[in-house]
Each structure stands twice: as C-alpha cells, then as structure tokens.
Tab-separated table of C-alpha atoms and ligand atoms in Angstrom:
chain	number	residue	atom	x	y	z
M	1	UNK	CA	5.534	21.038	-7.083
M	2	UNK	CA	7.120	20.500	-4.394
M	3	UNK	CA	6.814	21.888	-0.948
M	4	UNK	CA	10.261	22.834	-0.492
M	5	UNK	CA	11.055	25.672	-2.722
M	6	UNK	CA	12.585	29.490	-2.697
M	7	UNK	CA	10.915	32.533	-2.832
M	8	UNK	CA	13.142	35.429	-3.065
M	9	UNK	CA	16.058	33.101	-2.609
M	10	UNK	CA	15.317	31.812	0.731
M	11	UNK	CA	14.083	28.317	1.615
M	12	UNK	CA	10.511	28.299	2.347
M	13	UNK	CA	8.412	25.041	3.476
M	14	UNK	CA	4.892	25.840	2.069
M	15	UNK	CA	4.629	29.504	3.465
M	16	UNK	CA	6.643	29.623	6.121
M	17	UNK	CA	10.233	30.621	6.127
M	18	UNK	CA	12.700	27.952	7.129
M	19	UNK	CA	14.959	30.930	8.809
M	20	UNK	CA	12.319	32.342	11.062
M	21	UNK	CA	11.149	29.235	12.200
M	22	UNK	CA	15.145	28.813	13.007
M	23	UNK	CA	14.936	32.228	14.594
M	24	UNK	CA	12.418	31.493	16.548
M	25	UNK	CA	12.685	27.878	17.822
M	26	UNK	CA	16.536	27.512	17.468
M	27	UNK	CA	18.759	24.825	15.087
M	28	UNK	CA	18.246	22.261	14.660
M	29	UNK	CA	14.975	21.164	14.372
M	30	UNK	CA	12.875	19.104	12.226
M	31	UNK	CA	9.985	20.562	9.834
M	32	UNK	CA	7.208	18.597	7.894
M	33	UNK	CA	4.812	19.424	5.372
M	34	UNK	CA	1.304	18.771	6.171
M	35	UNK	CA	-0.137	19.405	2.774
M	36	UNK	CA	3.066	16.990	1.300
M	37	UNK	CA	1.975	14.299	3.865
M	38	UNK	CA	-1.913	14.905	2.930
M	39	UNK	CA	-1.281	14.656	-0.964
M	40	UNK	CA	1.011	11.523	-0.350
M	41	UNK	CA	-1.806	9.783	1.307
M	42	UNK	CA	-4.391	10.764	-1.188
M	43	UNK	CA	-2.326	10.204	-4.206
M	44	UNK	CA	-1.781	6.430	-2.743
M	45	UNK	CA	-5.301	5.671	-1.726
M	46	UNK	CA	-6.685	6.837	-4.711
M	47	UNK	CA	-4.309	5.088	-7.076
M	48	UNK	CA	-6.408	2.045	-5.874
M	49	UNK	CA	-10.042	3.269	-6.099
M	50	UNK	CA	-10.918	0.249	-8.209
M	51	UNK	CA	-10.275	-2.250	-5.352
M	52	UNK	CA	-11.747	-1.610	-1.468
M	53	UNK	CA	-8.618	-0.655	0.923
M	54	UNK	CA	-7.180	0.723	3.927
M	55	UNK	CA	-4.036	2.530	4.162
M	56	UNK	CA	-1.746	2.287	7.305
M	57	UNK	CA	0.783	4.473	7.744
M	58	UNK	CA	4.127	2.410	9.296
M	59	UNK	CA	4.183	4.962	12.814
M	60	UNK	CA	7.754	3.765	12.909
M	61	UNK	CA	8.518	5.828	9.817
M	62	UNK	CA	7.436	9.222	11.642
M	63	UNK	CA	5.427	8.472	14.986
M	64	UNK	CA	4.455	12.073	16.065
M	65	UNK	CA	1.065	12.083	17.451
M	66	UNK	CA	0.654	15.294	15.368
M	67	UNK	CA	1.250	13.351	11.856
M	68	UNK	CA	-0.405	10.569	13.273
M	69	UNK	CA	-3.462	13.050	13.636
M	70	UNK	CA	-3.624	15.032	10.841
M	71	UNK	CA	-2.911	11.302	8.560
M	72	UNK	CA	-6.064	9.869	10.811
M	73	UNK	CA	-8.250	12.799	9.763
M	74	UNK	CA	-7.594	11.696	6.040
M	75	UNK	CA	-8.912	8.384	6.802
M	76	UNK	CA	-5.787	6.838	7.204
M	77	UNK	CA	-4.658	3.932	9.869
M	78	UNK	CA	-1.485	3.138	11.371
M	79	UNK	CA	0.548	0.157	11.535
M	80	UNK	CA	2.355	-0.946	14.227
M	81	UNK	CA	5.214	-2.644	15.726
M	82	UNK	CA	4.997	-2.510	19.746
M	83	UNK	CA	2.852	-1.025	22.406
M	84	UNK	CA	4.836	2.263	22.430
M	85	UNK	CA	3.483	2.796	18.582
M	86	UNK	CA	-0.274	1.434	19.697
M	87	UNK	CA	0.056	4.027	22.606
M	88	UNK	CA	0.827	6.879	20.029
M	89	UNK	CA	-1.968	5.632	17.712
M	90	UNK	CA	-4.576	5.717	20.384
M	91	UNK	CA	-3.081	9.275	22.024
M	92	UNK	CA	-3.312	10.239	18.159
M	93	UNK	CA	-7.294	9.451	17.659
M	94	UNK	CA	-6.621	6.828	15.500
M	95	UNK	CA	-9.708	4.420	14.353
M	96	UNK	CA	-8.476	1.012	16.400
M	97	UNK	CA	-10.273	-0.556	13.729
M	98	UNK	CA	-7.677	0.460	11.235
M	99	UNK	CA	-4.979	-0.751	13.141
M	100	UNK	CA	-2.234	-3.713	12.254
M	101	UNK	CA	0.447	-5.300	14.890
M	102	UNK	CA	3.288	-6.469	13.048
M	103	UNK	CA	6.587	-7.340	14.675
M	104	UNK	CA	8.717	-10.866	15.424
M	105	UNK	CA	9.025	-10.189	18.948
M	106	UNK	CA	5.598	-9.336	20.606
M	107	UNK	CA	5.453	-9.782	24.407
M	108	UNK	CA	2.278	-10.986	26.211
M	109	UNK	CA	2.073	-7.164	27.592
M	110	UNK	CA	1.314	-5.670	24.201
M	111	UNK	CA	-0.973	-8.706	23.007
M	112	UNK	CA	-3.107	-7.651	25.989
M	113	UNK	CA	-2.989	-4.176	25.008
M	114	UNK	CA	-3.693	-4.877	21.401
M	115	UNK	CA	-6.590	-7.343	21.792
M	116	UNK	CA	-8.247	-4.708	24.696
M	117	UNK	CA	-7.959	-2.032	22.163
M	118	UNK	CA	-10.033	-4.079	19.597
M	119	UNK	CA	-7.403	-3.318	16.798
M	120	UNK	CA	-8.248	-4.677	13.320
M	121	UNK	CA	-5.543	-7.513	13.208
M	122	UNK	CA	-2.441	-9.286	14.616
M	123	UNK	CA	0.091	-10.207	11.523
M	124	UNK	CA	2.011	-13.337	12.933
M	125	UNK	CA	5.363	-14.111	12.538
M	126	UNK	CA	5.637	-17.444	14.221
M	127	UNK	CA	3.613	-20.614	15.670
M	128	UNK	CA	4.542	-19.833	19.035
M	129	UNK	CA	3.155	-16.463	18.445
M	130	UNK	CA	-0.044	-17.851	17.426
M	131	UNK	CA	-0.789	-19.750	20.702
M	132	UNK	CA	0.416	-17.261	22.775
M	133	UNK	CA	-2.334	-14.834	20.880
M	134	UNK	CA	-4.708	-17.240	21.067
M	135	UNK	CA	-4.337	-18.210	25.242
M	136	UNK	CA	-4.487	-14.141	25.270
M	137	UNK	CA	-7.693	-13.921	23.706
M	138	UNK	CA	-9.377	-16.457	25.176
M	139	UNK	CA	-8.090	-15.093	28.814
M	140	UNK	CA	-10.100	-12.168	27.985
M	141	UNK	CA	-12.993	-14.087	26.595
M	142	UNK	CA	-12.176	-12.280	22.997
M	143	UNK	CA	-10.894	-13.707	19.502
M	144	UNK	CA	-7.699	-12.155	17.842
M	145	UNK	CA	-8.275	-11.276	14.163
M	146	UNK	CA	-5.186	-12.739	12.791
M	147	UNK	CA	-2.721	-12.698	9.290
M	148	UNK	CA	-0.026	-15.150	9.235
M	149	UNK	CA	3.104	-12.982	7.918
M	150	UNK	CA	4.499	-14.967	5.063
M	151	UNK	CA	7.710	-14.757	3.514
M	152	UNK	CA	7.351	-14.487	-0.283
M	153	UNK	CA	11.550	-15.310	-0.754
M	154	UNK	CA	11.607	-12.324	-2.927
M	155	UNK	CA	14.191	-10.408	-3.768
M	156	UNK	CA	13.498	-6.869	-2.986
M	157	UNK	CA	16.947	-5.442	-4.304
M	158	UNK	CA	17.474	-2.898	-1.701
M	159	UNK	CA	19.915	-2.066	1.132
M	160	UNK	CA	20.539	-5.528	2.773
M	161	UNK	CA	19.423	-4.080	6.118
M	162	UNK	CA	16.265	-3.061	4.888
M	163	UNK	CA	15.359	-6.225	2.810
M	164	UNK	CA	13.161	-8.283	4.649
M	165	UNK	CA	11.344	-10.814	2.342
M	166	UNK	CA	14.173	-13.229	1.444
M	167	UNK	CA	14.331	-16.699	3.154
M	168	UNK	CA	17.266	-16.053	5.437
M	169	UNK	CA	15.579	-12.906	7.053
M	170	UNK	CA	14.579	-13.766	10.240
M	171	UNK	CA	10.556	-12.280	9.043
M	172	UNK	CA	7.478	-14.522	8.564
M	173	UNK	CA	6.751	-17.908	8.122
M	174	UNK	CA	8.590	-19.773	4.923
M	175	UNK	CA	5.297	-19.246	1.909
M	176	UNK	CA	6.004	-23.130	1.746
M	177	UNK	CA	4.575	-24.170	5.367
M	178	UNK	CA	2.333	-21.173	5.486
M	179	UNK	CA	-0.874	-23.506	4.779
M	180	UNK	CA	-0.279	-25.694	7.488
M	181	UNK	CA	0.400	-23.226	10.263
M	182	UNK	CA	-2.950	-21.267	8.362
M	183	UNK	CA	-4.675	-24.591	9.227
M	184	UNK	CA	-3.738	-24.614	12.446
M	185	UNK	CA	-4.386	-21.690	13.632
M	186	UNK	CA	-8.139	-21.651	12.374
M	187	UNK	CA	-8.516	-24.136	14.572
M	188	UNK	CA	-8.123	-22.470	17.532
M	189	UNK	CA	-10.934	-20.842	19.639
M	190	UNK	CA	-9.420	-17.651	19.779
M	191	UNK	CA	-8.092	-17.143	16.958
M	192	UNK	CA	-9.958	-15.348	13.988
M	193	UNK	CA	-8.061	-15.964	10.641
M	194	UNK	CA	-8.584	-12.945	8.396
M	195	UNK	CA	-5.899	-11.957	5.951
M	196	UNK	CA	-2.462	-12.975	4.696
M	197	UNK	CA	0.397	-10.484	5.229
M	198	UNK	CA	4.214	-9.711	4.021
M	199	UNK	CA	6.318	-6.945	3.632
M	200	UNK	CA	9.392	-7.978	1.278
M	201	UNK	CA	11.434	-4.954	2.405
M	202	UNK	CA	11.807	-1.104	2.312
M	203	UNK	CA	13.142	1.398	-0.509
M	204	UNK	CA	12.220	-0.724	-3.763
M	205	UNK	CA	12.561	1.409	-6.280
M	206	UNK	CA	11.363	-1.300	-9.036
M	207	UNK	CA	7.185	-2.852	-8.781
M	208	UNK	CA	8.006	-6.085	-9.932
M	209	UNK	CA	8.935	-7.404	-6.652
M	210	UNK	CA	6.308	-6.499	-5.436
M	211	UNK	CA	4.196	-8.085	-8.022
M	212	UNK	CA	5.939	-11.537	-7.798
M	213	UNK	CA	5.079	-11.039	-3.975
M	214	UNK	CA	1.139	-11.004	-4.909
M	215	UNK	CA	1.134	-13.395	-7.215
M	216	UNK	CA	2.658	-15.562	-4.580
M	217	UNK	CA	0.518	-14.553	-2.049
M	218	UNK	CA	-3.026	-14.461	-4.464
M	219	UNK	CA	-2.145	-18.410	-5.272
M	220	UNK	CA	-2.209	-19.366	-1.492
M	221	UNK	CA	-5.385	-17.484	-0.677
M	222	UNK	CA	-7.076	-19.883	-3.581
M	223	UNK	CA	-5.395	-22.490	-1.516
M	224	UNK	CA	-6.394	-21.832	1.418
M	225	UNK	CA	-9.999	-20.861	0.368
M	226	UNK	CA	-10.171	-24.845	-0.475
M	227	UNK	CA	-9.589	-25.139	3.146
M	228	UNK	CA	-12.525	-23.279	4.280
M	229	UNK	CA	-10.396	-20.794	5.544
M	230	UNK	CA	-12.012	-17.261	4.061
M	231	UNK	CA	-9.571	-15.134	3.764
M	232	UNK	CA	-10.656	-10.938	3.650
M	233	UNK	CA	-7.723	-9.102	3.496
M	234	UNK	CA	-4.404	-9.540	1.796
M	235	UNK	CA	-1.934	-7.088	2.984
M	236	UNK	CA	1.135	-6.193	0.988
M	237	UNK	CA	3.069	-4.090	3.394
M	238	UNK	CA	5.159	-1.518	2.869
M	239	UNK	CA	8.239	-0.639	0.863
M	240	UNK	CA	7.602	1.569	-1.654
M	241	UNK	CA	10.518	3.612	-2.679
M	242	UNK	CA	10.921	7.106	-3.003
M	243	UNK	CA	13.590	9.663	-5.166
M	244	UNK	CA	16.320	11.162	-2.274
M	245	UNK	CA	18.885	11.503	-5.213
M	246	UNK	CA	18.348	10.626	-8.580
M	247	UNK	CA	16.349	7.451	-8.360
M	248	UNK	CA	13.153	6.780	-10.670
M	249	UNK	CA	11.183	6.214	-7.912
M	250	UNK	CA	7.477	4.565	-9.229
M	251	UNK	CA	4.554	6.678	-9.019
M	252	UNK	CA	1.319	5.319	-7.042
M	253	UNK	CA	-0.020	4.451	-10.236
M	254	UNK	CA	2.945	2.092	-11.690
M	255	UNK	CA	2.617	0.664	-8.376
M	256	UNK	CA	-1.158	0.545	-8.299
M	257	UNK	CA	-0.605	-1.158	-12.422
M	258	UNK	CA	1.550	-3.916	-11.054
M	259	UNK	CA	-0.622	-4.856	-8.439
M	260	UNK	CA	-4.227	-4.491	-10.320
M	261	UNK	CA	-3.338	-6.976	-12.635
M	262	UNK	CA	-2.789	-9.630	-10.441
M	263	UNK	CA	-5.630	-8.623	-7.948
M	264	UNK	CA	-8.066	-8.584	-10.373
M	265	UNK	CA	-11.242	-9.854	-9.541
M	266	UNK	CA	-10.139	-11.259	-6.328
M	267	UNK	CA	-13.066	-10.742	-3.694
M	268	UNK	CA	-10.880	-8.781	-0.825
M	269	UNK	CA	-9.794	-5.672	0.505
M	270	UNK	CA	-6.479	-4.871	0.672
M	271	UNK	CA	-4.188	-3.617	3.316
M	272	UNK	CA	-0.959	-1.581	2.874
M	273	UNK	CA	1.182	-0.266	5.221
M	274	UNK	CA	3.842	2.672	3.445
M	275	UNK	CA	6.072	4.598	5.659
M	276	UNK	CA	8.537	6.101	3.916
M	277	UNK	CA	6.453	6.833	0.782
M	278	UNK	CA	4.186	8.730	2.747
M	279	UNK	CA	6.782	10.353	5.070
M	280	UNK	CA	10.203	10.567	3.502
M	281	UNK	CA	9.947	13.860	1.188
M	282	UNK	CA	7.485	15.577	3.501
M	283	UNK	CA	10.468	16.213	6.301
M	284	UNK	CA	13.588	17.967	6.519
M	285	UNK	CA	16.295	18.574	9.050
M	286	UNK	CA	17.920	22.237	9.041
M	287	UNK	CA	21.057	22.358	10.977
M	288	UNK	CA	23.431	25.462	11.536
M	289	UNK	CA	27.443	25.587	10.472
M	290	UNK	CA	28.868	26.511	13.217
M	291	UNK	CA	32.598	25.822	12.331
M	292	UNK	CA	33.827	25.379	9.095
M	293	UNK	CA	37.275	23.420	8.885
M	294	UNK	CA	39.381	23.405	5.379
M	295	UNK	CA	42.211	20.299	5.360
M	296	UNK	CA	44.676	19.790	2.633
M	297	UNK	CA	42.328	17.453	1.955
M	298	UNK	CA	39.311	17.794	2.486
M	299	UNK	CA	36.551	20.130	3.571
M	300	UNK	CA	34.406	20.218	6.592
M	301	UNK	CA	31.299	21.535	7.500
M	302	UNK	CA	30.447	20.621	11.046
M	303	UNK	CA	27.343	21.809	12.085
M	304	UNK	CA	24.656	21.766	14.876
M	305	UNK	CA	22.737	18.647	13.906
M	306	UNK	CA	24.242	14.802	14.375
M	307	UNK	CA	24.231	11.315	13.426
M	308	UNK	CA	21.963	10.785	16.856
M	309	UNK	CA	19.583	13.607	14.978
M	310	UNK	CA	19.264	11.440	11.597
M	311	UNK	CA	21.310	8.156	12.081
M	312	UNK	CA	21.048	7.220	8.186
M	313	UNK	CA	23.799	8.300	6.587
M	314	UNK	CA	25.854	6.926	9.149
M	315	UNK	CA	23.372	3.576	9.299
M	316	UNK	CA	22.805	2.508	5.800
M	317	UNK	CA	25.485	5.273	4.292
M	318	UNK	CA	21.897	6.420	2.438
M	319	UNK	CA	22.271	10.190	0.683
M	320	UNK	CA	20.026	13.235	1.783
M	321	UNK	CA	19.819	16.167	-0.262
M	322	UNK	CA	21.573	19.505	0.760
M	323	UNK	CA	19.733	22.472	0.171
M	324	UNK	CA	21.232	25.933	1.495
M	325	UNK	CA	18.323	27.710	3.566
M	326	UNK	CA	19.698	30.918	2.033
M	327	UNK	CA	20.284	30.144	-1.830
M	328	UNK	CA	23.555	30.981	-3.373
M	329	UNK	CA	25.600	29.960	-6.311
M	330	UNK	CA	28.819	29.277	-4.654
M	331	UNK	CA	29.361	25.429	-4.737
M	332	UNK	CA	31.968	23.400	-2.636
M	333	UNK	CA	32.736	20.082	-1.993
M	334	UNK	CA	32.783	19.002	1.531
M	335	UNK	CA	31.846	16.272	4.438
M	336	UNK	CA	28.798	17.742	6.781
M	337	UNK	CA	30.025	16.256	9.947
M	338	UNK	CA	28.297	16.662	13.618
M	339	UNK	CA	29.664	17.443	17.060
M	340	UNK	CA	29.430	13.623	17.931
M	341	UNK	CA	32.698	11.667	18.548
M	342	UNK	CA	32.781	9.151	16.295
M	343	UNK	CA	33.739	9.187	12.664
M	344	UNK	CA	30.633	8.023	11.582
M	345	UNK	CA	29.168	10.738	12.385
M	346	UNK	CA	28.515	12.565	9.312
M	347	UNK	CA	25.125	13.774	7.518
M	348	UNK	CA	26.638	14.183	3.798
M	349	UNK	CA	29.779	13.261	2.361
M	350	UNK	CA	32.247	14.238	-0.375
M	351	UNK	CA	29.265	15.851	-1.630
M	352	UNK	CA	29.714	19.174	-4.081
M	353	UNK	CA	26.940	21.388	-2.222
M	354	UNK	CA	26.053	24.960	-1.824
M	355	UNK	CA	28.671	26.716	0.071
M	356	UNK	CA	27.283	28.046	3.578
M	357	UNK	CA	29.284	29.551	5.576
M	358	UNK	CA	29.424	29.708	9.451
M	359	UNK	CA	25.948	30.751	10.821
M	360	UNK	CA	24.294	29.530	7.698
M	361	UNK	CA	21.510	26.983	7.393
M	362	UNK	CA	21.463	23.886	5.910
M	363	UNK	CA	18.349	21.644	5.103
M	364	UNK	CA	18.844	18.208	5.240
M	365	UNK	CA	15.790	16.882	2.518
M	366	UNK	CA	13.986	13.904	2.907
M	367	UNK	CA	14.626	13.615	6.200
M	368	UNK	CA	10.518	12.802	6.824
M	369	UNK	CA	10.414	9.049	7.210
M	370	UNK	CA	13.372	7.184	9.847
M	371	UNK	CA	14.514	10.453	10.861
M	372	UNK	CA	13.071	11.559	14.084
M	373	UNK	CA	11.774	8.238	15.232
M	374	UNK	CA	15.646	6.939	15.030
M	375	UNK	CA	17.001	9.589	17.286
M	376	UNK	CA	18.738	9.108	20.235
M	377	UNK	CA	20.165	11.338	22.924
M	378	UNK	CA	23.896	9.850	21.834
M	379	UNK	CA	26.413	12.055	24.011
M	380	UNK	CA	23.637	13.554	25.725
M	381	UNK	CA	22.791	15.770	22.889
M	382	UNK	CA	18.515	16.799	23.829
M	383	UNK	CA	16.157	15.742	20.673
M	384	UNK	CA	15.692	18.141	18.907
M	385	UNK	CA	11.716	20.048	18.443
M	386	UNK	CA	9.675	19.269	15.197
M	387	UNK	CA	7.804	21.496	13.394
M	388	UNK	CA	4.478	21.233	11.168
M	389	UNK	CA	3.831	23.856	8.619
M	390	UNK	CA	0.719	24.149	7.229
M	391	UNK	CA	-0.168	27.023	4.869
M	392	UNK	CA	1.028	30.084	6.082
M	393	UNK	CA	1.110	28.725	9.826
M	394	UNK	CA	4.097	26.372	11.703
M	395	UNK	CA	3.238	24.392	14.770
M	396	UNK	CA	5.706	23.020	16.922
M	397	UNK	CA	4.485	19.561	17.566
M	398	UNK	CA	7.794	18.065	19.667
M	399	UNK	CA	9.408	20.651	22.362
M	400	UNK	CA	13.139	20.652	21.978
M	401	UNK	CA	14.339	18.670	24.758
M	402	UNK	CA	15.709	20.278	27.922
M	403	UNK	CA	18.707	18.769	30.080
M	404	UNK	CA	16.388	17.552	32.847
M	405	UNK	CA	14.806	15.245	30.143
M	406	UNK	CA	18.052	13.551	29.879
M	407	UNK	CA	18.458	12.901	33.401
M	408	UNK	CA	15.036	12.800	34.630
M	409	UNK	CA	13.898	8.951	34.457
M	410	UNK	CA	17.342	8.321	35.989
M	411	UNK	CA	17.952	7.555	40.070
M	412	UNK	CA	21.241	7.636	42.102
M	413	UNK	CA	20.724	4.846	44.635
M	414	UNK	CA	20.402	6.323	48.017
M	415	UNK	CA	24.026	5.206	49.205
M	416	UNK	CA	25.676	7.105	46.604
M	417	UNK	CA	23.647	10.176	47.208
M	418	UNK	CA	25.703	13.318	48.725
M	419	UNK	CA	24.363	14.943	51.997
T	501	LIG	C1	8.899	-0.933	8.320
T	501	LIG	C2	7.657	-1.603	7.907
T	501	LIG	C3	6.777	-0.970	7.036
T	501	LIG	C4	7.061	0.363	6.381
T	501	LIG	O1	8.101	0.273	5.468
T	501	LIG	P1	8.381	1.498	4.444
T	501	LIG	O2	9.530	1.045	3.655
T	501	LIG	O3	8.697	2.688	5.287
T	501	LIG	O4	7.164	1.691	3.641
T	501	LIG	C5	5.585	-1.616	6.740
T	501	LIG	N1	5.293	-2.825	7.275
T	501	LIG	C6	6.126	-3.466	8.120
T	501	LIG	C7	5.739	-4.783	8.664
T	501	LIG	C8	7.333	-2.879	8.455
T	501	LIG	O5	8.177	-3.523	9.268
C-alpha cells in the first residue's frame, strides 16, 4: 500500500492531511514519507541477506539532514559527491565508516575533509585523482581506502543524461586499463586499495544491465586477486529504477536474483549506493492553482510551484503523477505551468488529470528523489519548506525560505552603497 492514499476523499500522506499541512505551512511545499523511506531501505537491504552489505543512500537524491537521519538510524550510509554532501552526512549522524566519495571532479579541499573524517572509501575516477589522494594522505600521515571507478561500457538504456556507464561518458576509468591503473595505485604509500566501483547510470528499469555490469566487474576482481591486490568490496552503484507512470519497475528481489547469481560465492561485501529507489515515491510536491487559463487550444493550469521547485520535467521532460489533494471525478486535459518566465517551465503536460480548480491542490507524486536537492531560487522565487510525516505527526524539516535568504550572502561594494 502505498503511503499516498484518500480517506474520505482527501489526500492523506500516512495520517496526516495534505490540506492542513497546506493550511498550516503554506503552498508549496514538499512532503515525505518516513515509513515509505524506512520500508524502501529495508525491503533493499534485506533482498540481499545472503551476501554481507552496506547500503548508501546517494544524498544527492534527497540530502535533508532529516532523511539523512532517520535513513542513518536504519543502518544505512550515504554516498557522496562533494564536501557540501559529506558536511550534511556528518551534521546528519551518519557512521563515517559507511561513507563513499564518488565524483570526477574532487578538489584537494574535500580530499582533506574526506580523509580527516575517516570515511570508508574514495571511488576514483582518474590517475591524476589517485596521486593527488595519495600526496593527501600521506600529508596527513593517513592512507586513503580507495575503489578505482570503472566503466563497464554498458548500456544502461535510460535517459541519455542520466546514463553514465557507456565509454563516451566522461565517468571512470575504461574496464580495459582498469588493471594497470589498479596496479599502480597499490603501489603507493598512501593509498589503500579496497574495492572496485561503477555506477552504469540512473532509472534502469531492466536488471540485466546491471548484471552484465557484475559479471564484468566479478572477472577483474579474479584478475586482480592474481595480482595480490585483495579486493573487499565490489560496489555496484546506483540506478535502480522506479514506476512514476506505468513502468514495470523491478522489485528488490529481481534485482537482488540478477545479481546473486553472478556473486555467488565470491568472498566480499558489497556496496550499493540507490537514490532514487529509496527516495523517488516517498516525496511529493503539492502546489496551489492559482489561475486557471482556457486557450482555443489548450488548457492551463498555472500554479504556485515551478520548474526551479522540481526542474525534471523541464530537465529530462520525465512525467510525475498528478493527484488532486481533494479527489474528484471531473477530468481535463491541460499543461501545469509555473509563474517562471520561460516556456520550459512546466510540471505536467498535455496530461488528462483531475480537474482542480483555482485554490485547489495539486500533488506532484514522486517528487522524493532529484526534487528538492535540484532547486534553485530561479527568479528569486524562496525554496520552498519540506515536510516529514510520520504516523499521525508532520515535521517541518526545511523552513520555507524568506526574502533575506535570497539576498543575504550577497554585498554591494562600498562605492555603490547609498548614504
Ligand atoms: C547519482 C549516483 C547514484 C544514485 O543514482 P540513483 O539512480 O538515484 O540510484 C549512485 N552512485 C553514483 C556514483 C551516482 O553518481
């Protein structure tokens, strides 16, 4: 069941009314499900409780330090992709020692920061990343636990944006060379080389990529075990799909089948690293109508919530489910646009949805994972708050921005300033 669902024809997340929390805290705003974020992470732990794991949750999917916390208390880790997302992790509780780096484009600053904080592993994307880690740790008398990222050149058959695995993407290290850079880097004195790492791409909504990817990545560890080079983790990354529409979206254990297979009897624990999977049905956005706007045409809803609220539809043109907060029968089909100026700037189109008219609500679904954490104050519009429901209770975990947060970090050089 899910934990979006009416009661008495009004949208409720878990317990909580969707329009009181709007009453109360204003449109729009984001709301998750803790319990749908809790039985995500269970569900995908224990679909693997033949093999020893650790779970880390991509922060860049939904980086609240409240989700952050209540995923940490589950026994769940975080990866991450810069200092801002090791920051969060560490203001979250997280265990440092459940912690992955991943990321093209480290700078020395957030090596520093990662090594200090002890976190489990670095995954590499390059050679010159490799000496720059290992200068780093030997600056601070430490060694950097390391996996080399390597880059399967599997298909992933998603949006091209979010395919990452393929040998033109600019991820990883070709699975060709990987053995020689491997070699290389366990020969340095600061380096620690622990694990072997990809992540072929995000959205796959088929296992079998992901299964060529292991199989791949199974036949180098042998490899590379020949080398003396004792490899403890593999880590398979992220990626796995979920339904926002229609898709047949695996279940933890297809995905768990596909990979057990191949990992079978393989001495290692694994690593993975879902975002959306964990994140993406547990959020919604609910947005207000606050004009409605009928063309010869076409019809427009154009409501309180933007593309710089949830930039995917305009981004990757990807579909979110409209719900109407208060449930009704009358259908229409229509474009729900924002106030932004750009045409982009829609959140559904040419969709037949539940007709809501001005004042209504709208819930956005699926909005969990790459919602929040890609938006920006575009025309100066304030983020908007979030909201965790639990049970019966809602928490608001992110303050709805005020105007002086816009203009705050920002300085008129003294010559310009009026007397
Ligand atoms: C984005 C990313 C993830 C998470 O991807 P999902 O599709 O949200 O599961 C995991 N690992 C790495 C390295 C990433 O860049």
């Amino acid at each position: 069941m899910s934990s979006f669902e009416y009661n008495n024809n009004e949208l409720y997340c878990e317990g909580v009314s969707l329009k009181q929390i709007a009453e109360e805290v204003g449109t729009p705003y984001y709301v998750y499900s803790a319990k749908e974020f809790r039985t995500q992470y269970q569900h995908f732990y224990n679909a693997f409780n033949k093999i020893d794991r650790i779970v880390c949750f991509a922060v860049k999917a939904c980086g609240n330090i409240g989700i952050l916390s209540l995923l940490s208390s589950e026994g769940c880790g975080a990866d991450i992709v810069s200092g801002g997302e090791l920051h969060r992790a560490l203001s979250a509780g997280m265990d440092h020692s459940k912690i992955v780096f991943a990321g093209v484009g480290k700078t020395r600053e957030e090596i520093i920061f990662a090594i200090k904080s002890d976190i489990l592993m670095f995954n590499v994307e390059s050679r010159q990343e490799i000496d720059l880690l290992n200068e780093c740790a030997l600056e601070l008398n430490k060694r950097a636990r390391i996996a080399i990222r390597v880059n399967p050149n599997v298909d992933a058959k998603t949006h091209p944006y979010i395919s990452t695995g393929l040998k033109e993407n600019k991820f990883g290290i070709p699975v060709k060379t990987a053995k020689k850079d491997y070699i290389y880097a366990n020969s340095l004195d600061g380096i620690d080389v622990v694990c072997i790492h990809c992540h072929i791409g995000s959205q796959l909504i088929d296992v079998s990529p992901f299964r060529d990817a292991a199989e791949i990545l199974v036949k180098l560890i042998k490899e590379l075990r020949k080398e003396r080079i004792n490899i403890k983790y593999l880590d398979l990354g992220g990626g796995l799909g979920i339904t926002y529409n229609d898709e047949a979206s695996p279940s933890h254990s297809d995905y768990a089948a596909a990979l057990c297979d191949v990992l079978q009897g393989e001495d290692m624990t694994l690593i993975f690293e879902p975002g959306r999977n964990i994140a993406g049905n547990a959020g919604a956005l609910i947005t207000k109508v606050l004009y409605t706007k009928e063309t010869e045409d076409k019809n427009f809803k154009i409501v309180d919530a933007a593309m710089n609220d949830l930039a995917r539809p305009s981004l990757y043109d990807s579909y979110h489910e409209v719900k109407a907060v208060d449930e009704t029968s009358e259908t229409i089909t229509a474009d729900i646009v924002g106030p932004i100026c750009e045409s982009s700037d829609f959140l559904a189109k040419d969709r037949k949805m539940p007709d809501v008219d001005i004042e209504g609500l709208y819930a956005l679904m699926s909005a969990g994972a790459y919602g929040m954490t890609m938006a920006s104050n575009y025309n100066s519009r304030p983020r908007v708050p979030e909201i965790l429901v639990d049970g019966d209770q809602y928490y608001v975990i992110r303050r709805r921005e005020i105007y002086n947060d816009l203009t705050g970090p920002e300085m008129v050089p003294a010559y310009l300033r009026k007397k």
